[in-house]
């Protein structure tokens, strides 16, 4: 729905009386450039300003794999996508409505990968048109002509030249000029924008902050005087205080809030920024970020700290996760609490370091040799990233086992507003009882029903014992008898059953029964829910179910699935399509969740697994749902 | 303060700990295994220093030598092959009140755990590390270790080992922040005890290599040193307990060493045919990572709340 109001006043010789403000409820903007030109900073700021105005937002960073890819390179495009809505936004949306490009090659990269709305407005730096290198001029005009031919609204503007009117090095300031333009074009609050720029450059000198503020204002004024369109995205009033963070900041805040006192890590994209944030603030709550010599050491340091009574977390991504696996087995066997966060990226091996994938679910559940039961949770939203950590710490300590929290590259850098957490003392675990132990206390006093036992912490008088990764008896001694191993394995496994009994059945979105059920986990929730909502409006019988606990799984999931004619899991990990070349029912490989569900519930779960390295778009899910529904109607 | 309160004190002054307090189950090492002597020396040290058993943590890797913590009456952590050091670091970083010891085999420390060994020297955290160097893989039944001398026949090198052994003393002496390096042999209990005692009293990371006999797999390998006391070069230093008369009567090759001199230490460590026994190098005042990273103060619930609210404010969007 769009409404139009007239704006009054004449500016810079541009007659803005003829311009209308078009009111939008949902729109997608991108900024693309060469790496290092600050497109992400501008876009993240634009998103934060919008969130602060009460809008729903979702951001996706477009990150090249190299720090300095060659300039003017379609594959090396760096940038950001921002979806802004009147209401809450849960995913990156489908089509681009407006794109700002610092060069035409970055734009080409997006044309190849993203969907442009036929009416997409393109704002393009035109300094290339007069470049001394004729081949650049040729490339530029070729792309420009193509865009015009395809019917896009292209606005060529001399970005760098305009910036040069205000600062000595216009190359560095273009991004803030663009931010100013966008603030005008989308009727953003300039005061908020100025505050946001000051925050974004808070580690820089006042002179740099001032220059950026000048550019912001200049961009705003220029757009006002020179562009013939303007939008507003009215926000629906919200009566709750909210915070806007990306997923990694939410994880870091969760770590701070959980009372954990050690975060041991080794740098790896896209997990590292958790520790960047945490390193600045963790000491204020008595914690420390320790950068180890490798991921193995990081995991070992975390285990050592947890064993000594100071619960610890280690944060990593795929390759690091692989390295930690032997130690995960140790934590499971020795029953040492540990929180491990895996911000997934594309795998295997170095894979797609900056891109999203949900390929580690099975690897996380089954990561180490032998039977090593551990809890696996997945954050579905940015807010979830915060609360999952609080839950994870509690579970790790109560159940004396590793708790794995899965996030991914989409959540890591995406920003979203959510209700401001209300501080609670319960977030922090109560102090561990350190009093001398009663005579006869043993380290693994397993409850035969639940497998739970009380921990003994070094320093405690009367409790001296040796932890071992060898099979052991209740008093912690190396087990030599066959029954001892059988029993202790059973107790460690029982802990998962005990936890499972306390989990709530997840809620179905849509009807409790019907034609098609779409299952998902992790960051794809927003896109799946949006697709399902659209189709339900059309009257189609489709519902969705999103899982946060992947191990153990709550009761009732099997029953829900059985109430639908067809069930499909939608995931960002590899799966064979059933009609692929030489693919048969006997060799077809299912995506991670589908395989788990099929094995546990004996339901013929279909699967839609893709590994494009892109967040899921609702339209893609929508199309697949239609195809699946059509299959039911054929078989019925 | 949340989690464990390390400032909580118990009055130990009334208690006297005897050797039995540091003993646990009977060791299952082969008879004649040099690990027994190391165990005895360490238990004596704990008794002499009156370390409350619950305040000591022995962390080990995997191997014959890594069974060590099981035989101590203290806390222990028998971890994974090669990973004893980072686990011990995790303990020490958050529990400065605990006395941390690390026991490793030569394969544990100098093969699979090499990265951790190098970095542990550089972190220079307050703990005592003992490498039980039997120059062989004992636990897995006689495979070559990085410290196995050239030409020795093992199960993986039936034609003899191919390379010169790794010199862990000179390697350690080459790492930044190194602050204590000593060498001992388990068959001279007096020096072994003295070296471990000084290592324990040292501020920072003390690295002690103990040459340890494995009669089961390499029964004769240390014979040149056992048969010829002159091949053992005893290092004395001004701070050390004077040598006993009986020791002096057997070991005549005594060198006055200035442990502050790293060049001399490196030279001593590089000798062939002669083995230095004693403290090669000791530096004072080298920064300790665990002290640099110590939490500056106890955090109250109010401080915790404030720190969080400050961050929430940074990201706040207020209702409107
Ligand atoms: C990851 C891993 N690889 C290999 C082993 C097998 N393993 C156990 S102990 C050991 C070597 C033991 O030699 P050393 O460290 O010198 O100790 P020693 O038994 O001689 O005291 C090996 C290879 C293991 N436990 N874990
Ligand atoms: S095999 Fe060697 S090192 Fe192992 S216990 Fe026997 S003698 Fe000691
Ligand atoms: Mg050995």
Coordinates of N, CA and C and ligand atoms in Angstrom, one line a residue, chain B residues 105-107 132 134-138, ligand 3:
Chain B
X105 N 54.5 -36.7 29.0 CA 55.5 -37.5 28.5 C 56.2 -36.7 27.4
X106 N 57.3 -37.3 26.9 CA 58.1 -36.6 25.8 C 57.3 -36.5 24.6
X107 N 56.5 -37.5 24.3 CA 55.6 -37.4 23.1 C 54.5 -36.4 23.3
X132 N 58.3 -36.1 31.6 CA 58.9 -37.4 32.0 C 59.5 -37.9 30.6
X134 N 61.4 -40.3 28.7 CA 62.0 -41.7 28.6 C 62.5 -42.0 27.2
X135 N 62.4 -40.9 26.4 CA 62.9 -41.0 25.0 C 62.2 -42.1 24.2
X136 N 61.0 -42.4 24.5 CA 60.2 -43.4 23.8 C 58.7 -43.2 24.1
X137 N 57.9 -43.8 23.3 CA 56.5 -43.9 23.6 C 56.3 -45.2 24.4
X138 N 56.0 -45.0 25.7 CA 55.8 -46.2 26.5 C 54.4 -46.8 26.4
Ligands
LIG3 MG1 57.7 -41.2 26.6

